[in-house]
PDB file of C-alpha atoms in Angstrom:
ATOM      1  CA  UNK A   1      -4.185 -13.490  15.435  1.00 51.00           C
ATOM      2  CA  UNK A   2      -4.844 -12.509  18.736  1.00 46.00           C
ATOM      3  CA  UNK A   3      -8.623 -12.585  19.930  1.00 47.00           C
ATOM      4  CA  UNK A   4      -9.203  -8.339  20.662  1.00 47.00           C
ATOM      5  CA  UNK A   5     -11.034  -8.846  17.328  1.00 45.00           C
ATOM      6  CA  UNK A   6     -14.566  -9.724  19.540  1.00 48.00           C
ATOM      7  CA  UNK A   7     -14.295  -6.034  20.832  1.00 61.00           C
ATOM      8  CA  UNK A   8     -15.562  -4.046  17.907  1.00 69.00           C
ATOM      9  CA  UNK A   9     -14.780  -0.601  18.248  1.00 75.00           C
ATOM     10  CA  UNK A  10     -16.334   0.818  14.723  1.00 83.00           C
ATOM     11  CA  UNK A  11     -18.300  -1.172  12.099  1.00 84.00           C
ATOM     12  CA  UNK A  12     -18.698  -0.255   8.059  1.00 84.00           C
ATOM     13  CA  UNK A  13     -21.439  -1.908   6.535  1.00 79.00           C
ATOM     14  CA  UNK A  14     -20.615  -5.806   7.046  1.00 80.00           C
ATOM     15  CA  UNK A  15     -16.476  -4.956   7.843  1.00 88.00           C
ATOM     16  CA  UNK A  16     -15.897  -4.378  12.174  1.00 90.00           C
ATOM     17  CA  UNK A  17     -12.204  -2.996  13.179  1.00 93.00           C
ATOM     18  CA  UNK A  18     -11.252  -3.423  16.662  1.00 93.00           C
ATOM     19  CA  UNK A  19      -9.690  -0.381  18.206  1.00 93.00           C
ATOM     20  CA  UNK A  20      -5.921  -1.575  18.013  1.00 94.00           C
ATOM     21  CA  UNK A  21      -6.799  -2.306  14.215  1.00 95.00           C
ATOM     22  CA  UNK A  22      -7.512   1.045  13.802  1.00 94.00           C
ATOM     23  CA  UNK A  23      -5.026   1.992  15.889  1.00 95.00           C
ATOM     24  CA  UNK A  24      -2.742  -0.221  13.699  1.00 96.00           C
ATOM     25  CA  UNK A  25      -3.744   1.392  10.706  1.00 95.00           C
ATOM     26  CA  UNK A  26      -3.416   5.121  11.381  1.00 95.00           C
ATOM     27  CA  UNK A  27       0.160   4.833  13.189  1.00 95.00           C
ATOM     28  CA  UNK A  28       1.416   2.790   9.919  1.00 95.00           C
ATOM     29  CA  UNK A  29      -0.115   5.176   7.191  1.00 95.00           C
ATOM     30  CA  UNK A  30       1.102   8.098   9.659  1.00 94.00           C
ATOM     31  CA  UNK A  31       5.100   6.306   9.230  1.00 94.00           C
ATOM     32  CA  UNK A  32       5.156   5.038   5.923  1.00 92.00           C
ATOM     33  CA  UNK A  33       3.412   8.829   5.001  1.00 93.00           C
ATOM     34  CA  UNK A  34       6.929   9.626   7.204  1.00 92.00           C
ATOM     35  CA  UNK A  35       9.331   7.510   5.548  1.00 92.00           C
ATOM     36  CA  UNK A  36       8.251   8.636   1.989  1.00 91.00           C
ATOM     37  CA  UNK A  37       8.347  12.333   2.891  1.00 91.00           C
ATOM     38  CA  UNK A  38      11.899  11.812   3.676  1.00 91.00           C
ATOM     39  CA  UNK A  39      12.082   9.471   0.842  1.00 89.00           C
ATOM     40  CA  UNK A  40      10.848  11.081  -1.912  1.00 86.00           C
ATOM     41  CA  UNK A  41      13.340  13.803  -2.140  1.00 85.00           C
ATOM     42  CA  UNK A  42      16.615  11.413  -1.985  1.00 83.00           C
ATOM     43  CA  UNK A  43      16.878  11.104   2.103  1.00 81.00           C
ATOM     44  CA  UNK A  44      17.506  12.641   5.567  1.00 74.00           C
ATOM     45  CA  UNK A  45      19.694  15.659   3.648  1.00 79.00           C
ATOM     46  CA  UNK A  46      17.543  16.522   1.368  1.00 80.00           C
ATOM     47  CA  UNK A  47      14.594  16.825   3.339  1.00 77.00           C
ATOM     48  CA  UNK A  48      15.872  19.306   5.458  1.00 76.00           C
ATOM     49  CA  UNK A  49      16.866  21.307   2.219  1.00 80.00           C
ATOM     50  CA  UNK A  50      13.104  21.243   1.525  1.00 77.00           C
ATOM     51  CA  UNK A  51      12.638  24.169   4.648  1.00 77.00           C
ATOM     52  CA  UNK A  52       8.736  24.592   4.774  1.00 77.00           C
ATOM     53  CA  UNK A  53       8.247  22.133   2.108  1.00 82.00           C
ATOM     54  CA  UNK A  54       8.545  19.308   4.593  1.00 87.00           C
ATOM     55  CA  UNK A  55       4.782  19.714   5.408  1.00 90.00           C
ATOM     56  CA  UNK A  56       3.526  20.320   1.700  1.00 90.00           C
ATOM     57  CA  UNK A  57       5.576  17.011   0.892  1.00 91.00           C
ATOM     58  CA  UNK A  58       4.316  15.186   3.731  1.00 93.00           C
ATOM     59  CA  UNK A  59       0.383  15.843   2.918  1.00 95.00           C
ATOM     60  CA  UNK A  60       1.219  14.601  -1.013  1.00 94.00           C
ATOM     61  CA  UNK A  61       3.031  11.502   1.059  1.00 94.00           C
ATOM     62  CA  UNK A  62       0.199  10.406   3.419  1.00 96.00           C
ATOM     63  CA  UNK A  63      -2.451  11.176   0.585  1.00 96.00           C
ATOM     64  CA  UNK A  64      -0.218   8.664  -1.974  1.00 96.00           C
ATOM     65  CA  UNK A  65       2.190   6.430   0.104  1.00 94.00           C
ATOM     66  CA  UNK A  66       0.053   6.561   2.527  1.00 93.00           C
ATOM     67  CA  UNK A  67      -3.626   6.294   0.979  1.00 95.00           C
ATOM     68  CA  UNK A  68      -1.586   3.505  -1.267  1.00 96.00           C
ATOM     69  CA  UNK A  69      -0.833   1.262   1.686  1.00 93.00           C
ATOM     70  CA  UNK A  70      -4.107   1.821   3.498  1.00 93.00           C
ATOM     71  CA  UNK A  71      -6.258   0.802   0.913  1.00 96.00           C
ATOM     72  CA  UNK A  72      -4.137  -2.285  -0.350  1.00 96.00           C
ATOM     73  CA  UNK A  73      -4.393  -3.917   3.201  1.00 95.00           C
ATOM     74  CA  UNK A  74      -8.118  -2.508   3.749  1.00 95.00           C
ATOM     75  CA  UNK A  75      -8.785  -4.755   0.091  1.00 97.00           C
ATOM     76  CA  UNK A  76      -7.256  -7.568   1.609  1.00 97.00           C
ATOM     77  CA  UNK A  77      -9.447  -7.366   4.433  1.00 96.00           C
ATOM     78  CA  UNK A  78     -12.841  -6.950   2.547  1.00 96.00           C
ATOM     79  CA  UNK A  79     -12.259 -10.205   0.376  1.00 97.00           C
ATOM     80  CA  UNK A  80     -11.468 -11.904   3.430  1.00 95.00           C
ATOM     81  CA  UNK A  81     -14.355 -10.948   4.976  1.00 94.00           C
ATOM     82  CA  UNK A  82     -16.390 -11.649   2.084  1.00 94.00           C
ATOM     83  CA  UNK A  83     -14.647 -15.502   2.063  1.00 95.00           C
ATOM     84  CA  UNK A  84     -16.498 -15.588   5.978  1.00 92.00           C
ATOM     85  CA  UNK A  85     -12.893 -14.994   7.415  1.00 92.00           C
ATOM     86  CA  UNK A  86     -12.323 -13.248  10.504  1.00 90.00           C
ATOM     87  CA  UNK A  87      -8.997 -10.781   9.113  1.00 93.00           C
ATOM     88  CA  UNK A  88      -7.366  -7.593  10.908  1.00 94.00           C
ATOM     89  CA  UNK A  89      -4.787  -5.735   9.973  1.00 95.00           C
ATOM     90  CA  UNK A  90      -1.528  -6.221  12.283  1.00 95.00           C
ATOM     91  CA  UNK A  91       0.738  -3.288  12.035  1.00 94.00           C
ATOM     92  CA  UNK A  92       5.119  -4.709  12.453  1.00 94.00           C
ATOM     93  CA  UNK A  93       6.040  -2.028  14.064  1.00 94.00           C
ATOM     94  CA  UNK A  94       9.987  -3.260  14.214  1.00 93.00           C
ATOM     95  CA  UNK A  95       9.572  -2.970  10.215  1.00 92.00           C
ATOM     96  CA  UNK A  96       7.746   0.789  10.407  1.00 94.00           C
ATOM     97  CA  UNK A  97      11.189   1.423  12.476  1.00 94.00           C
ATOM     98  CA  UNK A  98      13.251   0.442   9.787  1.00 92.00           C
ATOM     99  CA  UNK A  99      11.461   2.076   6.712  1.00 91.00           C
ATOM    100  CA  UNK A 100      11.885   5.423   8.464  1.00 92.00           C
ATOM    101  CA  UNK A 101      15.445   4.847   9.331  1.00 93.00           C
ATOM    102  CA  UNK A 102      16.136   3.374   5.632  1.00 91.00           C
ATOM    103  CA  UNK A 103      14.689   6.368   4.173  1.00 91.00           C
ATOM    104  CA  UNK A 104      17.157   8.468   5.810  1.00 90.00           C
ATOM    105  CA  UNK A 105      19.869   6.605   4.167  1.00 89.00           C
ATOM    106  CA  UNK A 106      17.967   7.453   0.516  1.00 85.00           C
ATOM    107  CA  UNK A 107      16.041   4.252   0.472  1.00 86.00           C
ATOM    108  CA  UNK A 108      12.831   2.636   1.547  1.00 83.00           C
ATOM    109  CA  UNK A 109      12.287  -1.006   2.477  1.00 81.00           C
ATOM    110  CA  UNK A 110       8.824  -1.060   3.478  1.00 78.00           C
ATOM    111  CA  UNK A 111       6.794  -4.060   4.609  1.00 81.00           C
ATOM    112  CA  UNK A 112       4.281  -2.356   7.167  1.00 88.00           C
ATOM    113  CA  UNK A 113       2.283  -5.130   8.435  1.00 90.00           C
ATOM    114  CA  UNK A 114      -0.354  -7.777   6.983  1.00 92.00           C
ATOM    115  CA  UNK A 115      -3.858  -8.267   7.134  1.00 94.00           C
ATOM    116  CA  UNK A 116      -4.264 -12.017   9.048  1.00 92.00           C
ATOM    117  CA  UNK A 117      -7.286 -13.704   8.775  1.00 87.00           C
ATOM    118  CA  UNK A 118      -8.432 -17.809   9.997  1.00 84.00           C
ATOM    119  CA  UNK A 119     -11.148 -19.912   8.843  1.00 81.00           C
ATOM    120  CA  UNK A 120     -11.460 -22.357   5.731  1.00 87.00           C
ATOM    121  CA  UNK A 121      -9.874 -21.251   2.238  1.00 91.00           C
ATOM    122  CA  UNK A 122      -9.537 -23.002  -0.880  1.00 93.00           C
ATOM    123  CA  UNK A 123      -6.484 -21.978  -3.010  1.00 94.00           C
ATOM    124  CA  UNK A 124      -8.676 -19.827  -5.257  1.00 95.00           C
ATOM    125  CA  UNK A 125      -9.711 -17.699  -2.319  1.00 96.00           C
ATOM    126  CA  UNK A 126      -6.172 -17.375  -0.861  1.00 95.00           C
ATOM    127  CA  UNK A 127      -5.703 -16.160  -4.378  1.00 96.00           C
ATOM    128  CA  UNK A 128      -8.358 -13.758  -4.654  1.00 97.00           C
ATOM    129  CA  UNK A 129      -7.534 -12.372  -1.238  1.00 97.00           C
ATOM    130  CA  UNK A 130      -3.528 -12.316  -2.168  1.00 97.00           C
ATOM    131  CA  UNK A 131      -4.326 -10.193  -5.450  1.00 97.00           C
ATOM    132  CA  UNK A 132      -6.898  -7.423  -4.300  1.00 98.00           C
ATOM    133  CA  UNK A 133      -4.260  -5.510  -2.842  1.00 97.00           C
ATOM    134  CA  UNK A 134      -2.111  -5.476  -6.073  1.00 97.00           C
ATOM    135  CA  UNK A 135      -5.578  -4.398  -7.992  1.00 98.00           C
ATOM    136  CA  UNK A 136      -6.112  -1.960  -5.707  1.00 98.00           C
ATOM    137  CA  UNK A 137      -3.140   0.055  -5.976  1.00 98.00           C
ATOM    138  CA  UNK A 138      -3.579  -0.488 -10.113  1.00 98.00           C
ATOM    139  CA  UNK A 139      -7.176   1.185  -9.907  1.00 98.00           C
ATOM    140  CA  UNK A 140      -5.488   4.029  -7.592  1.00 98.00           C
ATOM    141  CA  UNK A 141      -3.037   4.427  -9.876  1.00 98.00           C
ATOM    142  CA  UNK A 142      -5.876   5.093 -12.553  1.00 97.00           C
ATOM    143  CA  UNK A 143      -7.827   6.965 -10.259  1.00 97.00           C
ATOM    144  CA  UNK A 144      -4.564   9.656  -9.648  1.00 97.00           C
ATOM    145  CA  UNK A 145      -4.138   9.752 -13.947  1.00 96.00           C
ATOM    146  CA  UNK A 146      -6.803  12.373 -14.331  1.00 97.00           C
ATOM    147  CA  UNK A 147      -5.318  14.583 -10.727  1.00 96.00           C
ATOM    148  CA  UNK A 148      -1.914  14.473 -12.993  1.00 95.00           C
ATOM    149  CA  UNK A 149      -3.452  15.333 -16.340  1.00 95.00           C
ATOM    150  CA  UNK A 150      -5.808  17.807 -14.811  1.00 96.00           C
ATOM    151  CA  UNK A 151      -2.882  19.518 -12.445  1.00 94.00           C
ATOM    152  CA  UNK A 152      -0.509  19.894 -16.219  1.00 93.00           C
ATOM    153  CA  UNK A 153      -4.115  21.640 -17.535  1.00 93.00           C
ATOM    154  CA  UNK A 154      -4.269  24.164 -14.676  1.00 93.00           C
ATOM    155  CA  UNK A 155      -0.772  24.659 -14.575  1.00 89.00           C
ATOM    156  CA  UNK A 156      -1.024  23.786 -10.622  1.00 91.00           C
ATOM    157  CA  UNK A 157       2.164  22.301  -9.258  1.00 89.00           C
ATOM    158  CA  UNK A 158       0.997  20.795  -6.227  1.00 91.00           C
ATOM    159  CA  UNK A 159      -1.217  18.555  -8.369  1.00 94.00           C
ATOM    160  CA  UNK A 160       0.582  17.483 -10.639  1.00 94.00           C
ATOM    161  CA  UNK A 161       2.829  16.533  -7.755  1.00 93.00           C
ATOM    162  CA  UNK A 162       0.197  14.674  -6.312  1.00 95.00           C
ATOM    163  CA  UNK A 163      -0.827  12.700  -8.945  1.00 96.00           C
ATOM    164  CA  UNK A 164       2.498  12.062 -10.449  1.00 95.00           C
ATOM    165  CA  UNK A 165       3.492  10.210  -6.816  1.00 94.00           C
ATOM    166  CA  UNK A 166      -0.175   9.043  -6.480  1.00 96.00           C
ATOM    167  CA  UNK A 167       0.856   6.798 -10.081  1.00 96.00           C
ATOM    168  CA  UNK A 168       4.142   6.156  -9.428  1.00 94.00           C
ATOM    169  CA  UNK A 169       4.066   4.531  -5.830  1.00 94.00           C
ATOM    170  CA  UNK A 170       0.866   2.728  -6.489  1.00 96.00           C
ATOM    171  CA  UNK A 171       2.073   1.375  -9.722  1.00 96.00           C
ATOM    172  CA  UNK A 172       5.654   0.185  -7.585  1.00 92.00           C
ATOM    173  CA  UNK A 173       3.335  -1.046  -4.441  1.00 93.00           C
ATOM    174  CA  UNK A 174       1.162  -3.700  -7.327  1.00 96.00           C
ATOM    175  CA  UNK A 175       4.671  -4.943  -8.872  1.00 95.00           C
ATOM    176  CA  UNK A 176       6.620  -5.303  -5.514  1.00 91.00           C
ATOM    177  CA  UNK A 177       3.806  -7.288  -4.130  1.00 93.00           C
ATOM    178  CA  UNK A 178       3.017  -9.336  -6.433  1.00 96.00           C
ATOM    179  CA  UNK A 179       7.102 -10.714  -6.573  1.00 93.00           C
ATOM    180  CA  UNK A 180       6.491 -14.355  -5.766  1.00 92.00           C
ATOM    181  CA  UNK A 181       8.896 -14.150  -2.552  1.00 87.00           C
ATOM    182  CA  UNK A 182       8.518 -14.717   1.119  1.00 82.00           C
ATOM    183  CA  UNK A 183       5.291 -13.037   2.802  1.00 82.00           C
ATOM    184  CA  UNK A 184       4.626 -10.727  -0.297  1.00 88.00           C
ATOM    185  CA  UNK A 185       1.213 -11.361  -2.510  1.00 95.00           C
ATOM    186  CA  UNK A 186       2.938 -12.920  -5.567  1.00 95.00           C
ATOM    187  CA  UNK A 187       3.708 -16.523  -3.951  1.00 95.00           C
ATOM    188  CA  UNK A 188      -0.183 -16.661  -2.753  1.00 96.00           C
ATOM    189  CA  UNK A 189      -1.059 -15.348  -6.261  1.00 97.00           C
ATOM    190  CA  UNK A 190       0.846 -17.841  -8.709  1.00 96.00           C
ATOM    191  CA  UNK A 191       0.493 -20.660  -6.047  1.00 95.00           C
ATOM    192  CA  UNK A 192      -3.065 -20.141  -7.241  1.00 96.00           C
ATOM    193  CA  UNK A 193      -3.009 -19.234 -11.077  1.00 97.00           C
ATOM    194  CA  UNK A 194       0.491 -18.672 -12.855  1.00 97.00           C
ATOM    195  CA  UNK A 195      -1.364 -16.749 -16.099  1.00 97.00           C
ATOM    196  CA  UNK A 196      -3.469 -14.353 -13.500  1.00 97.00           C
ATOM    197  CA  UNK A 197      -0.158 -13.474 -11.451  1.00 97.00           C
ATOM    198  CA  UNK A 198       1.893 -13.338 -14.970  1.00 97.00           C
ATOM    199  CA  UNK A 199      -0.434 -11.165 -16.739  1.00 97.00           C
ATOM    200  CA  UNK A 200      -0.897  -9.182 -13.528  1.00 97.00           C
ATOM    201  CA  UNK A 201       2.595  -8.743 -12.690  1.00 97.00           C
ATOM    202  CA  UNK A 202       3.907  -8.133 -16.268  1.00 97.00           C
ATOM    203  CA  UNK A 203       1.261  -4.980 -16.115  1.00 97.00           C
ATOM    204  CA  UNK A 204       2.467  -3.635 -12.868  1.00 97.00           C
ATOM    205  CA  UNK A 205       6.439  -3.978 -13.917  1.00 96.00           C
ATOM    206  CA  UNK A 206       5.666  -2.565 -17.381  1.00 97.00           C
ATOM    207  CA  UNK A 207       3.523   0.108 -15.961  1.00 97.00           C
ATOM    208  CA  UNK A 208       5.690   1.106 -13.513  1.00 95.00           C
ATOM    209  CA  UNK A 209       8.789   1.573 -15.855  1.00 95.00           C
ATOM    210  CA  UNK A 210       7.047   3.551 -17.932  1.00 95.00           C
ATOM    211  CA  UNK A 211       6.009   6.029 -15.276  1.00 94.00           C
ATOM    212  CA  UNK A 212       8.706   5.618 -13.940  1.00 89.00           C
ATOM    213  CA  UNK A 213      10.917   6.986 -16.818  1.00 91.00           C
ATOM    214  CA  UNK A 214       8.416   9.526 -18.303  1.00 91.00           C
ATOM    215  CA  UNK A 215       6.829  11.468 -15.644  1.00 86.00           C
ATOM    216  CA  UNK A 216       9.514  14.383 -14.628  1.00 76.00           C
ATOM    217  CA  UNK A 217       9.214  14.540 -11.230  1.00 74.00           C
ATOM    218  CA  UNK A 218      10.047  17.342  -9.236  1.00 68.00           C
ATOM    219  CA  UNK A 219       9.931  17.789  -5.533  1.00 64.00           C
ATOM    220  CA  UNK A 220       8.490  21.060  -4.064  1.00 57.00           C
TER     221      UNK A 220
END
């Protein structure tokens, strides 16, 4: 990680960000918010079918794709910090390239970026860092249960919407992360503890099926 982290722009509490973090941060939310607006309705057709939609669709995007991704790296980074590590958030800008181009083809591969962070770790803390971004998205996904159940009440479309994508992606974000490949969570997480990560992902996977299957999803 390079050294710009010495010149902190803002500070929360005990966490600093450097201004290309932030900068990092707000042009990947802005393109993954992007590639699931095109995304979410089956691709680059589809999207333009949508006419003034597009704009609805990409507010529910950024405030569920988006919000998803944000706060899975920012929990990353506030364990870290807590373990004394220096960690920033490093946006791959190649890869924000290709999840907006592969959602135009009806698909999304999207591996934004990664909180890196230096200093001393045990394998627990590698752990505990590794699996606060798949917890996060599973408490989001909790958090947009009552937005979904309280949109059906109201009869309101739009929220409904909201919190039907708000479960769905956040539920997919905690299983896909925590597959024990390559730079994802999962190899950090059972490298640590193989009943944490199997009890974790099982969750995620079964979670995400179900919502997956049962929530009737239907794009303004």
């Amino acid at each position: 990680m390079e050294d710009d982290h010495v010149s902190t722009a803002y500070r929360i509490g005990d966490y600093e960000f450097s201004s290309r973090e932030v900068r990092d941060l707000l042009v990947a939310w802005a393109a993954l918010g992007l590639a699931f607006t095109i995304f979410f309705p089956g691709g680059g057709p589809n999207v333009l079918a949508l006419g003034a939609g597009i704009v609805v669709l990409l507010g529910v995007s950024l405030l569920t794709a988006g919000v998803a991704f944000l706060l899975h790296e920012l929990a990353h980074k506030v364990v870290a910090v807590n373990y004394g590590q220096i960690a920033e958030f490093r946006a791959d800008y190649n890869m924000l390239f290709l999840a907006v181009m592969s959602a135009l083809l009806g698909f999304i591969f999207a591996a934004p970026g990664a909180v890196h962070h230096r200093g001393y770790l045990n394998e627990r803390e590698h752990g505990h860092i590794a699996i606060a971004g798949p917890v996060m998205n599973l408490v989001l996904a909790a958090v947009f249960l009552p937005v979904y159940l309280g949109g059906i009440g109201l009869n309101l479309g739009l929220l409904v919407l909201l919190g039907q994508l708000g479960i769905i992606v956040n539920l997919f974000l905690a299983a896909f992360n925590l597959v024990p490949f390559g730079p994802l969570d999962g190899k950090t997480v059972i490298a640590w503890s193989k009943p944490v990560w199997g009890g974790t992902f099982l969750l995620s996977a079964v979670l995400t099926y179900i919502a997956w299957t049962t929530l009737d999803i239907s794009i303004i």
